[in-house]
C-alpha cells in the first residue's frame, strides 16, 4: 500500500549511514511500489555539490549495497529522479532559505537527523527559525541517544523545545527487524505461548547479540562508549522489554511503550558478581584497535538480570553481546522448564522446550519439541525443531527479508511511532545503566581477556554454569 506523498530531508545525506542504510532502504520501498510518484528525498549536508553529483553518489551507494538484480535500469532512473540536494550548514545560515523554498505545504514532512547528536539542537532550532517545519513535521534521530541519563535528558529537552513527543522518532533499528515484530505476533497472536510465558513455565531467557568483527575504524568512538552503552542500554534492553512486557491492550504506540517502560523500571540493580566485562586479545587485540593502550572499555558484556514483578519472579534473563566472537548471530531464546513429572524412563531422552527467535543471520523462529524417535526401539524420545525460518515457511529467500530501515522509514511517513523509543523509555534505560557504569569507574574495574574468535570470556561461561545452565552455542 503506497504511503502518502512526502518530502523527506536527510541531514547528513552524504554520510555513512545514509549511504549504507537509509538510501538503499528507500530504493527498496520505491521498487516495491510503496513510495508514491511525487515523493521527494532531499539530501542535505555540508558538502557543496549539485543535485546531479549527489544523485550519482547515491547511485554508486545502491550499486554497492544492493544486489545487481534488484537494480533495474528504468527503476533506478525513476528513483533517482525523486532526489534533490542542498548544501546546508547545520550551525550556520547557508542553505536554509533554499530549503524553505523547496518544501511543499501539502505533503507529509519528515526530517532525518543522520548527523552527530551535537547538531540536533542546531537543526531543530533552524527548522523553526526559518519557518520550515510545520506542527505536524516528523523528525528521526539515531543512536547514540545520550551517553548517560543527564545527556539523554538534555537531548530530550533540546528536541522538546521545538517538537512535541508525537513528532519525534527515535530509531533503534532492532525494533524494525522482521523477527522482532514476529516476537509480538507469536506472543500475542497465538493462544499457545502466553499462558506459559511466565516464571512458572520459563526456566530462563537468553538474549545474545554476537559480532565477528572488532571495532575496526570506529575505535575512537567505540572506546568512549563500550558494549554497555553501545549495545546493552539500547538494543539488548529493547529486546528484553519486548520479551518480558505484559500484553499491551492494543498494538499502538503508547500502549506498547508503556509496557516496555514498566519492564525497565522493574529491573533490579545488578550485582557486580552478575556481570562479566571482557576485552578481546590475541590475533586481533582491542588495545591495538583503540588509541589508549591502557583502555578499560569493554568490548564484551554478559549479565544476569531479574525483572522484579509477579510474572518473572525467579526467572533470570541472561544477556550477552560482544565483538570478535566466534560467529555473528543475534537471538532471543526462551528456555521452558522440564515437564513437572516424567512418565518415561529416566534416560528416555525428553528435553525441555526451547523457543528461539533469530534476528540474524537467517531470520526465523524455531521451537524445539519432544517426539518419539521413529522405529520399534521402545519409547525413545528426541527433540526436533518446528522450524519457521522465513525463507522456507514464507516462500521468499532470506535476501528479500526487508531491512529494518525499510520498515522504520515507512512508519515515519505513515506517522506510526509503535516501533520507536519514547523519551521516557530512553531515560529509564540510562537511569538503570548509569549506576553500573559508575560502579566500574569507582572501582577502576578492568575487563577480563577473551580470545579473538572464541565464544567469550571463561567468566561468562561460569556465570551460567554456577546456575546449572549453559549458553547456547554461537552457530
Ligand atoms: P558520517 O560522519 O559518515 O556523516 C555525517 C554527516 O553529517 C555528513 O553528511 C556530513 O556532511 C554531515 N554534517 C556534519 N557536520 C555538519 C554540519 N555542520 N552541517 C550539515 N551537515 C553536517 O556519520 P554517519 O556514520 O552517517 O552517522 C550519522 C549519525 O547516525 C550519527 O549520529 C551516528 O552516531 C548515527 N549512526 C550511524 C550508524 C552507521 O552505521 N553509520 C549506525 C547507527 C547510528
Short mmCIF file of C-alpha atoms and ligand atoms in Angstrom, two decimals:
data_model
loop_
_atom_site.label_atom_id
_atom_site.label_comp_id
_atom_site.label_asym_id
_atom_site.label_seq_id
_atom_site.Cartn_x
_atom_site.Cartn_y
_atom_site.Cartn_z
CA UNK A 1 0.00 0.00 0.00
CA UNK A 2 1.63 3.29 -1.04
CA UNK A 3 2.20 5.87 1.65
CA UNK A 4 1.08 9.49 1.26
CA UNK A 5 3.29 11.83 -0.79
CA UNK A 6 6.18 13.20 1.26
CA UNK A 7 9.23 15.43 1.40
CA UNK A 8 11.98 13.64 3.33
CA UNK A 9 15.08 15.70 4.12
CA UNK A 10 18.14 13.67 5.11
CA UNK A 11 20.51 15.87 7.09
CA UNK A 12 23.81 14.05 6.85
CA UNK A 13 22.82 12.92 3.35
CA UNK A 14 26.47 12.38 2.39
CA UNK A 15 27.24 10.28 5.46
CA UNK A 16 27.93 6.61 6.01
CA UNK A 17 24.50 5.78 7.43
CA UNK A 18 22.72 7.46 4.51
CA UNK A 19 24.86 5.52 2.06
CA UNK A 20 24.67 2.09 3.69
CA UNK A 21 21.18 2.02 5.12
CA UNK A 22 18.80 4.92 4.53
CA UNK A 23 19.09 5.31 0.75
CA UNK A 24 19.14 1.58 -0.13
CA UNK A 25 16.09 1.14 2.13
CA UNK A 26 14.28 3.98 0.38
CA UNK A 27 15.12 2.48 -3.00
CA UNK A 28 13.68 -0.87 -2.00
CA UNK A 29 10.45 0.72 -0.83
CA UNK A 30 10.31 2.59 -4.11
CA UNK A 31 10.86 -0.53 -6.18
CA UNK A 32 8.17 -2.30 -4.17
CA UNK A 33 5.71 0.40 -5.20
CA UNK A 34 5.28 1.79 -1.72
CA UNK A 35 6.63 5.23 -2.50
CA UNK A 36 4.23 7.42 -4.44
CA UNK A 37 5.23 9.14 -7.68
CA UNK A 38 5.51 12.56 -6.09
CA UNK A 39 7.61 11.54 -3.08
CA UNK A 40 10.83 13.54 -2.78
CA UNK A 41 14.07 12.85 -0.97
CA UNK A 42 16.31 15.84 -0.34
CA UNK A 43 19.89 15.22 0.73
CA UNK A 44 21.35 17.96 2.92
CA UNK A 45 24.92 18.16 4.16
CA UNK A 46 27.87 20.48 4.39
CA UNK A 47 29.45 19.47 1.09
CA UNK A 48 28.85 21.99 -1.69
CA UNK A 49 27.76 20.00 -4.72
CA UNK A 50 24.99 19.86 -7.29
CA UNK A 51 21.95 17.63 -7.04
CA UNK A 52 23.33 15.72 -10.03
CA UNK A 53 26.59 15.00 -8.20
CA UNK A 54 24.76 13.73 -5.11
CA UNK A 55 22.44 11.63 -7.26
CA UNK A 56 25.47 10.00 -8.87
CA UNK A 57 26.89 9.25 -5.42
CA UNK A 58 23.55 7.73 -4.36
CA UNK A 59 23.57 5.55 -7.48
CA UNK A 60 27.03 4.27 -6.52
CA UNK A 61 25.77 3.52 -3.00
CA UNK A 62 22.85 1.50 -4.38
CA UNK A 63 25.26 -0.50 -6.53
CA UNK A 64 27.49 -1.16 -3.55
CA UNK A 65 24.81 -2.21 -1.08
CA UNK A 66 22.09 -3.87 -3.15
CA UNK A 67 22.25 -6.97 -5.36
CA UNK A 68 22.59 -6.22 -9.06
CA UNK A 69 19.36 -8.00 -9.96
CA UNK A 70 17.36 -5.53 -7.87
CA UNK A 71 18.72 -2.57 -9.79
CA UNK A 72 16.66 -2.48 -12.99
CA UNK A 73 17.72 0.44 -15.18
CA UNK A 74 14.33 2.14 -15.51
CA UNK A 75 13.58 1.60 -11.86
CA UNK A 76 16.85 3.16 -10.73
CA UNK A 77 16.36 6.09 -13.10
CA UNK A 78 12.85 6.71 -11.79
CA UNK A 79 14.11 6.56 -8.19
CA UNK A 80 17.00 8.93 -8.83
CA UNK A 81 14.53 11.42 -10.29
CA UNK A 82 12.94 11.65 -6.84
CA UNK A 83 16.23 13.01 -5.39
CA UNK A 84 17.39 16.54 -4.78
CA UNK A 85 20.27 18.05 -2.82
CA UNK A 86 21.12 21.19 -0.87
CA UNK A 87 24.34 22.28 0.82
CA UNK A 88 23.24 23.28 4.31
CA UNK A 89 25.29 24.18 7.34
CA UNK A 90 23.56 22.94 10.47
CA UNK A 91 25.31 25.55 12.59
CA UNK A 92 25.30 28.39 10.06
CA UNK A 93 22.72 30.17 7.91
CA UNK A 94 23.72 28.87 4.46
CA UNK A 95 21.14 26.82 2.61
CA UNK A 96 18.16 27.30 4.92
CA UNK A 97 16.14 29.77 2.79
CA UNK A 98 16.66 27.47 -0.21
CA UNK A 99 15.33 24.54 1.81
CA UNK A 100 12.27 26.53 2.80
CA UNK A 101 11.63 27.33 -0.85
CA UNK A 102 11.82 23.65 -1.81
CA UNK A 103 9.45 22.26 0.83
CA UNK A 104 5.85 21.68 -0.23
CA UNK A 105 2.90 22.61 2.00
CA UNK A 106 0.55 19.80 1.11
CA UNK A 107 2.67 16.68 1.67
CA UNK A 108 4.00 14.83 4.71
CA UNK A 109 7.18 16.44 6.07
CA UNK A 110 9.97 14.39 7.60
CA UNK A 111 13.49 15.36 8.62
CA UNK A 112 16.07 12.63 9.22
CA UNK A 113 18.81 13.85 11.57
CA UNK A 114 21.55 11.50 10.36
CA UNK A 115 24.25 13.64 11.93
CA UNK A 116 26.11 13.74 15.24
CA UNK A 117 23.72 14.33 18.17
CA UNK A 118 25.59 17.55 18.99
CA UNK A 119 23.90 19.03 15.88
CA UNK A 120 20.32 18.06 16.81
CA UNK A 121 19.69 21.31 18.66
CA UNK A 122 21.03 23.49 15.85
CA UNK A 123 18.93 21.65 13.25
CA UNK A 124 15.75 21.77 15.33
CA UNK A 125 16.23 25.47 16.04
CA UNK A 126 16.87 26.41 12.39
CA UNK A 127 13.98 24.35 11.09
CA UNK A 128 11.79 26.62 13.18
CA UNK A 129 13.52 29.98 12.93
CA UNK A 130 13.39 29.63 9.14
CA UNK A 131 9.70 28.71 9.26
CA UNK A 132 10.33 25.33 7.60
CA UNK A 133 8.99 22.68 10.00
CA UNK A 134 5.23 22.52 10.33
CA UNK A 135 3.49 21.47 13.54
CA UNK A 136 2.92 18.01 12.04
CA UNK A 137 6.50 17.56 10.77
CA UNK A 138 8.33 14.42 11.89
CA UNK A 139 11.95 14.14 12.89
CA UNK A 140 14.04 10.97 13.02
CA UNK A 141 17.03 10.69 15.31
CA UNK A 142 19.65 7.96 15.53
CA UNK A 143 21.60 6.35 18.29
CA UNK A 144 23.53 7.19 20.36
CA UNK A 145 20.78 8.98 22.24
CA UNK A 146 22.95 10.36 25.01
CA UNK A 147 25.82 8.67 26.85
CA UNK A 148 24.19 8.80 30.27
CA UNK A 149 20.95 9.95 31.88
CA UNK A 150 21.97 13.60 32.09
CA UNK A 151 22.96 13.89 28.43
CA UNK A 152 19.84 11.99 27.28
CA UNK A 153 17.68 14.33 29.36
CA UNK A 154 19.47 17.31 27.82
CA UNK A 155 18.89 15.95 24.28
CA UNK A 156 15.23 15.29 25.03
CA UNK A 157 14.87 18.82 26.44
CA UNK A 158 16.54 20.34 23.36
CA UNK A 159 14.22 18.46 21.00
CA UNK A 160 11.19 19.25 23.18
CA UNK A 161 11.85 22.98 22.78
CA UNK A 162 10.85 22.64 19.14
CA UNK A 163 8.96 19.37 18.70
CA UNK A 164 6.20 17.51 20.53
CA UNK A 165 6.94 13.91 21.58
CA UNK A 166 4.47 12.72 18.92
CA UNK A 167 6.76 14.22 16.26
CA UNK A 168 9.98 12.54 17.43
CA UNK A 169 11.02 9.13 16.04
CA UNK A 170 14.00 7.70 17.96
CA UNK A 171 15.35 4.81 15.92
CA UNK A 172 16.51 1.56 17.41
CA UNK A 173 16.80 -0.46 14.24
CA UNK A 174 16.50 -3.75 16.16
CA UNK A 175 12.81 -2.92 16.57
CA UNK A 176 12.41 -2.79 12.80
CA UNK A 177 13.63 -6.35 12.29
CA UNK A 178 11.00 -8.74 10.99
CA UNK A 179 11.62 -11.35 13.67
CA UNK A 180 11.40 -8.81 16.47
CA UNK A 181 7.96 -7.86 15.25
CA UNK A 182 7.27 -11.55 14.95
CA UNK A 183 8.06 -11.97 18.62
CA UNK A 184 4.98 -9.86 19.28
CA UNK A 185 2.95 -11.77 16.69
CA UNK A 186 3.98 -15.09 18.26
CA UNK A 187 3.24 -13.93 21.79
CA UNK A 188 0.00 -12.09 21.21
CA UNK A 189 -1.38 -13.70 18.07
CA UNK A 190 -1.45 -17.26 19.44
CA UNK A 191 -3.09 -18.79 22.43
CA UNK A 192 -0.26 -21.32 22.82
CA UNK A 193 2.52 -19.23 24.26
CA UNK A 194 1.18 -16.51 26.51
CA UNK A 195 -0.22 -18.83 29.24
CA UNK A 196 3.28 -20.33 29.57
CA UNK A 197 5.14 -17.04 29.29
CA UNK A 198 5.99 -16.60 32.97
CA UNK A 199 8.19 -17.81 35.80
CA UNK A 200 6.06 -20.87 36.38
CA UNK A 201 6.97 -22.31 32.98
CA UNK A 202 10.02 -20.40 31.76
CA UNK A 203 13.30 -21.53 33.29
CA UNK A 204 15.34 -18.67 31.87
CA UNK A 205 15.78 -16.43 28.83
CA UNK A 206 19.00 -15.80 26.88
CA UNK A 207 19.48 -12.76 24.68
CA UNK A 208 22.61 -12.73 22.52
CA UNK A 209 23.97 -10.21 20.06
CA UNK A 210 27.32 -11.58 18.88
CA UNK A 211 29.57 -9.95 16.31
CA UNK A 212 32.53 -11.44 14.49
CA UNK A 213 34.06 -8.10 13.68
CA UNK A 214 36.13 -5.94 16.01
CA UNK A 215 35.78 -2.19 16.48
CA UNK A 216 37.54 -1.63 13.13
CA UNK A 217 37.83 2.00 12.14
CA UNK A 218 35.37 3.06 14.82
CA UNK A 219 37.92 2.67 17.62
CA UNK A 220 37.97 6.32 18.66
CA UNK A 221 34.17 6.44 19.01
CA UNK A 222 33.79 2.98 20.49
CA UNK A 223 36.43 3.40 23.16
CA UNK A 224 34.41 6.22 24.71
CA UNK A 225 31.33 4.06 24.67
CA UNK A 226 31.87 0.32 25.19
CA UNK A 227 29.43 -2.57 24.88
CA UNK A 228 27.22 -1.38 27.72
CA UNK A 229 26.46 1.98 26.15
CA UNK A 230 26.71 0.88 22.51
CA UNK A 231 24.59 -2.28 22.70
CA UNK A 232 23.06 -3.11 26.09
CA UNK A 233 21.42 0.20 27.01
CA UNK A 234 19.56 0.30 23.70
CA UNK A 235 19.34 -2.85 21.56
CA UNK A 236 19.50 -5.60 24.20
CA UNK A 237 17.29 -3.61 26.53
CA UNK A 238 14.66 -3.23 23.81
CA UNK A 239 14.73 -6.96 23.09
CA UNK A 240 14.42 -7.69 26.79
CA UNK A 241 11.43 -5.35 27.03
CA UNK A 242 9.55 -6.96 24.16
CA UNK A 243 10.21 -10.42 25.61
CA UNK A 244 9.25 -9.57 29.18
CA UNK A 245 6.47 -6.99 28.79
CA UNK A 246 2.83 -7.54 29.70
CA UNK A 247 0.39 -7.72 26.77
CA UNK A 248 -0.46 -4.16 25.70
CA UNK A 249 -4.19 -3.65 25.27
CA UNK A 250 -3.63 -2.61 21.64
CA UNK A 251 -0.74 -2.69 19.20
CA UNK A 252 -0.36 1.05 19.22
CA UNK A 253 2.48 3.37 20.16
CA UNK A 254 1.76 4.41 23.71
CA UNK A 255 0.19 1.13 24.78
CA UNK A 256 3.30 -0.80 23.68
CA UNK A 257 5.76 1.75 25.01
CA UNK A 258 4.01 1.99 28.39
CA UNK A 259 4.51 -1.75 28.84
CA UNK A 260 8.16 -1.64 27.77
CA UNK A 261 8.82 1.20 30.19
CA UNK A 262 7.37 -0.85 33.06
CA UNK A 263 9.88 -3.63 32.34
CA UNK A 264 12.85 -1.27 32.53
CA UNK A 265 11.54 0.19 35.76
CA UNK A 266 11.09 -3.30 37.20
CA UNK A 267 14.73 -4.29 36.66
CA UNK A 268 16.61 -5.00 39.86
CA UNK A 269 20.01 -3.34 40.21
CA UNK A 270 22.63 -5.85 39.02
CA UNK A 271 25.14 -7.28 41.48
CA UNK A 272 28.74 -6.87 40.30
CA UNK A 273 29.09 -10.65 40.53
CA UNK A 274 26.35 -10.97 37.92
CA UNK A 275 28.26 -9.00 35.25
CA UNK A 276 31.26 -10.02 33.18
CA UNK A 277 33.13 -7.44 31.12
CA UNK A 278 35.66 -8.55 28.53
CA UNK A 279 38.18 -7.23 26.02
CA UNK A 280 39.36 -9.23 23.02
CA UNK A 281 43.02 -10.23 22.80
CA UNK A 282 45.09 -12.48 20.53
CA UNK A 283 45.04 -12.46 16.75
CA UNK A 284 43.44 -9.08 16.85
CA UNK A 285 43.51 -7.12 20.03
CA UNK A 286 41.19 -4.42 21.32
CA UNK A 287 44.07 -2.39 22.68
CA UNK A 288 45.63 -2.27 19.21
CA UNK A 289 42.35 -1.04 17.73
CA UNK A 290 41.97 1.97 20.03
CA UNK A 291 44.27 4.86 20.87
CA UNK A 292 44.58 4.37 24.62
CA UNK A 293 46.94 1.40 25.24
CA UNK A 294 45.59 1.08 28.79
CA UNK A 295 41.89 1.37 27.89
CA UNK A 296 39.46 -0.34 30.27
CA UNK A 297 36.48 -0.12 27.94
CA UNK A 298 34.63 -3.41 27.45
CA UNK A 299 34.11 -4.99 24.02
CA UNK A 300 32.06 -7.81 25.60
CA UNK A 301 29.49 -7.97 28.31
CA UNK A 302 27.45 -10.77 29.84
CA UNK A 303 24.97 -10.24 32.63
CA UNK A 304 22.21 -11.86 34.61
CA UNK A 305 19.13 -9.73 35.18
CA UNK A 306 15.99 -10.02 37.25
CA UNK A 307 12.72 -8.45 36.23
CA UNK A 308 11.20 -7.93 39.64
CA UNK A 309 7.49 -8.43 39.11
CA UNK A 310 4.87 -11.18 39.53
CA UNK A 311 5.31 -12.63 36.08
CA UNK A 312 9.06 -13.09 36.21
CA UNK A 313 9.97 -13.63 39.84
CA UNK A 314 12.60 -16.39 39.78
CA UNK A 315 13.26 -16.42 36.01
CA UNK A 316 16.67 -14.93 35.18
CA UNK A 317 17.35 -13.14 31.91
CA UNK A 318 20.92 -13.64 30.67
CA UNK A 319 22.22 -11.05 28.23
CA UNK A 320 25.48 -11.13 26.31
CA UNK A 321 26.99 -9.15 23.49
CA UNK A 322 30.49 -8.76 22.16
CA UNK A 323 32.85 -8.19 19.30
CA UNK A 324 35.44 -10.50 17.73
CA UNK A 325 33.49 -13.58 18.72
CA UNK A 326 33.44 -16.98 17.04
CA UNK A 327 30.35 -16.23 14.96
CA UNK A 328 27.89 -13.49 14.21
CA UNK A 329 24.41 -14.09 15.50
CA UNK A 330 21.58 -12.43 17.36
CA UNK A 331 18.80 -14.30 19.05
CA UNK A 332 16.33 -14.37 21.88
CA UNK A 333 15.99 -17.84 23.36
CA UNK A 334 13.25 -18.81 25.79
CA UNK A 335 14.11 -21.98 27.71
CA UNK A 336 11.00 -23.56 29.16
CA UNK A 337 11.05 -25.74 32.26
CA UNK A 338 11.07 -29.50 32.13
CA UNK A 339 7.79 -31.35 32.45
CA UNK A 340 6.77 -31.44 36.13
CA UNK A 341 6.84 -35.24 36.11
CA UNK A 342 8.19 -37.63 33.55
CA UNK A 343 6.14 -40.71 32.76
CA UNK A 344 9.00 -42.09 30.66
CA UNK A 345 12.13 -43.89 31.75
CA UNK A 346 14.74 -41.66 33.26
CA UNK A 347 17.04 -41.79 30.26
CA UNK A 348 14.28 -41.77 27.62
CA UNK A 349 15.64 -38.53 26.26
CA UNK A 350 12.93 -35.94 26.77
CA UNK A 351 14.19 -32.39 26.82
CA UNK A 352 12.71 -29.08 27.85
CA UNK A 353 11.11 -26.98 25.09
CA UNK A 354 13.18 -24.15 23.68
CA UNK A 355 11.82 -21.30 21.58
CA UNK A 356 14.44 -19.33 19.72
CA UNK A 357 13.85 -16.15 17.81
CA UNK A 358 16.73 -15.49 15.41
CA UNK A 359 17.32 -11.91 14.40
CA UNK A 360 20.38 -12.53 12.26
CA UNK A 361 21.59 -14.22 10.21
CA UNK A 362 18.71 -16.23 8.70
CA UNK A 363 15.86 -14.53 10.49
CA UNK A 364 13.41 -17.09 11.76
CA UNK A 365 11.72 -18.77 14.68
CA UNK A 366 12.40 -22.26 15.90
CA UNK A 367 10.58 -24.25 18.56
CA UNK A 368 12.06 -27.49 19.82
CA UNK A 369 9.56 -30.11 20.86
CA UNK A 370 9.91 -33.66 22.07
CA UNK A 371 8.55 -36.53 19.99
CA UNK A 372 9.03 -40.26 19.87
CA UNK A 373 12.02 -41.45 17.96
CA UNK A 374 10.68 -43.34 14.95
CA UNK A 375 11.10 -47.12 15.00
CA UNK A 376 10.32 -50.13 17.10
CA UNK A 377 13.01 -49.49 19.73
CA UNK A 378 10.61 -48.69 22.57
CA UNK A 379 9.64 -45.28 23.90
CA UNK A 380 12.77 -43.37 22.95
CA UNK A 381 12.33 -39.61 22.73
CA UNK A 382 14.05 -36.97 20.63
CA UNK A 383 13.68 -33.24 20.39
CA UNK A 384 13.09 -31.92 16.90
CA UNK A 385 12.73 -28.42 15.56
CA UNK A 386 9.44 -26.94 14.48
CA UNK A 387 11.29 -24.56 12.23
CA UNK A 388 9.66 -21.40 10.99
CA UNK A 389 12.52 -19.90 9.09
CA UNK A 390 11.08 -17.22 6.84
CA UNK A 391 12.91 -18.45 3.81
CA UNK A 392 11.17 -21.83 3.86
CA UNK A 393 7.90 -21.08 5.56
CA UNK A 394 7.00 -17.90 3.77
CA UNK A 395 8.42 -18.78 0.41
CA UNK A 396 10.91 -15.98 -0.09
CA UNK A 397 14.62 -16.09 0.15
CA UNK A 398 16.49 -14.52 3.02
CA UNK A 399 17.89 -11.70 0.89
CA UNK A 400 14.34 -10.42 0.48
CA UNK A 401 13.55 -10.14 4.16
CA UNK A 402 13.04 -6.37 4.36
CA UNK A 403 15.80 -4.47 6.09
CA UNK A 404 14.79 -2.87 9.39
CA UNK A 405 15.27 0.61 7.93
CA UNK A 406 12.71 -0.05 5.19
CA UNK A 407 10.01 -0.71 7.71
CA UNK A 408 11.01 2.08 10.07
CA UNK A 409 11.30 4.86 7.50
CA UNK A 410 7.89 3.99 6.08
CA UNK A 411 6.47 4.00 9.62
CA UNK A 412 7.78 7.57 9.98
CA UNK A 413 5.97 8.61 6.81
CA UNK A 414 2.82 6.84 7.98
CA UNK A 415 3.09 8.51 11.38
CA UNK A 416 3.29 5.27 13.38
CA UNK A 417 5.55 5.50 16.44
CA UNK A 418 4.97 1.98 17.78
CA UNK A 419 8.45 0.72 16.86
CA UNK A 420 10.30 3.84 18.06
CA UNK A 421 11.55 4.63 21.53
CA UNK A 422 9.78 7.22 23.61
CA UNK A 423 11.84 9.79 25.52
CA UNK A 424 10.96 8.38 28.94
CA UNK A 425 11.98 4.85 27.86
CA UNK A 426 15.42 6.03 26.82
CA UNK A 427 15.84 7.92 30.07
CA UNK A 428 14.70 4.95 32.16
CA UNK A 429 17.23 2.72 30.39
CA UNK A 430 20.00 5.20 31.16
CA UNK A 431 18.84 5.52 34.77
CA UNK A 432 19.34 1.77 35.07
CA UNK A 433 22.66 1.74 33.16
CA UNK A 434 24.36 4.71 34.84
CA UNK A 435 24.98 3.19 38.31
CA UNK A 436 26.54 0.11 36.71
CA UNK A 437 28.99 2.17 34.68
CA UNK A 438 29.68 4.46 37.64
CA UNK A 439 30.43 1.38 39.74
CA UNK A 440 33.09 0.24 37.24
CA UNK A 441 34.60 3.69 37.21
CA UNK A 442 34.70 3.92 41.00
CA UNK A 443 36.39 0.52 41.25
CA UNK A 444 38.60 1.16 38.21
CA UNK A 445 37.23 -2.16 37.01
CA UNK A 446 39.40 -3.97 34.47
CA UNK A 447 37.73 -6.15 31.82
CA UNK A 448 38.88 -9.76 31.62
CA UNK A 449 40.57 -11.02 28.44
CA UNK A 450 38.93 -13.26 25.89
CA UNK A 451 40.50 -14.75 22.82
CA UNK A 452 39.51 -13.29 19.44
CA UNK A 453 37.34 -15.83 17.64
CA UNK A 454 36.22 -17.51 20.88
CA UNK A 455 32.75 -17.65 22.45
CA UNK A 456 33.72 -15.02 25.02
CA UNK A 457 35.45 -14.99 28.42
CA UNK A 458 35.57 -18.09 30.64
CA UNK A 459 33.97 -15.98 33.36
CA UNK A 460 30.86 -15.57 31.19
CA UNK A 461 30.58 -19.36 30.90
CA UNK A 462 30.84 -19.55 34.67
CA UNK A 463 28.03 -17.02 35.09
CA UNK A 464 25.77 -19.69 33.61
CA UNK A 465 27.49 -22.80 34.94
CA UNK A 466 27.14 -21.76 38.54
CA UNK A 467 23.35 -21.70 37.96
CA UNK A 468 23.48 -25.15 36.32
CA UNK A 469 22.83 -23.67 32.87
CA UNK A 470 24.80 -23.06 29.70
CA UNK A 471 24.85 -20.53 26.90
CA UNK A 472 23.54 -21.66 23.55
CA UNK A 473 26.33 -22.35 21.10
CA UNK A 474 27.23 -19.48 18.82
CA UNK A 475 26.37 -21.03 15.47
P1 LIG B 1 29.19 10.45 8.99
O1 LIG B 1 30.30 11.12 9.72
O2 LIG B 1 29.51 9.46 7.94
O3 LIG B 1 28.32 11.59 8.29
C1 LIG B 1 27.98 12.77 8.94
C2 LIG B 1 27.12 13.63 8.03
O4 LIG B 1 26.83 14.83 8.74
C3 LIG B 1 27.80 14.04 6.73
O5 LIG B 1 26.82 14.00 5.70
C4 LIG B 1 28.20 15.49 6.99
O6 LIG B 1 28.23 16.30 5.84
C5 LIG B 1 27.09 15.94 7.89
N1 LIG B 1 27.47 17.09 8.70
C6 LIG B 1 28.46 17.18 9.62
N2 LIG B 1 28.50 18.43 10.14
C7 LIG B 1 27.53 19.14 9.52
C8 LIG B 1 27.08 20.48 9.60
N3 LIG B 1 27.64 21.38 10.42
N4 LIG B 1 26.05 20.85 8.81
C9 LIG B 1 25.46 19.97 7.97
N5 LIG B 1 25.83 18.70 7.86
C10 LIG B 1 26.86 18.29 8.61
O7 LIG B 1 28.23 9.87 10.09
P2 LIG B 1 27.24 8.61 9.97
O8 LIG B 1 28.00 7.38 10.22
O9 LIG B 1 26.45 8.72 8.72
O10 LIG B 1 26.30 8.80 11.23
C11 LIG B 1 25.25 9.75 11.32
C12 LIG B 1 24.53 9.57 12.64
O11 LIG B 1 23.98 8.28 12.70
C13 LIG B 1 25.44 9.69 13.86
O12 LIG B 1 24.71 10.25 14.92
C14 LIG B 1 25.79 8.25 14.17
O13 LIG B 1 26.12 8.06 15.52
C15 LIG B 1 24.50 7.57 13.83
N6 LIG B 1 24.63 6.16 13.48
C16 LIG B 1 25.39 5.75 12.44
C17 LIG B 1 25.47 4.41 12.13
C18 LIG B 1 26.26 3.93 10.94
O14 LIG B 1 26.20 2.74 10.67
N7 LIG B 1 26.99 4.75 10.24
C19 LIG B 1 24.77 3.47 12.88
C20 LIG B 1 23.98 3.91 13.94
C21 LIG B 1 23.92 5.25 14.22
#
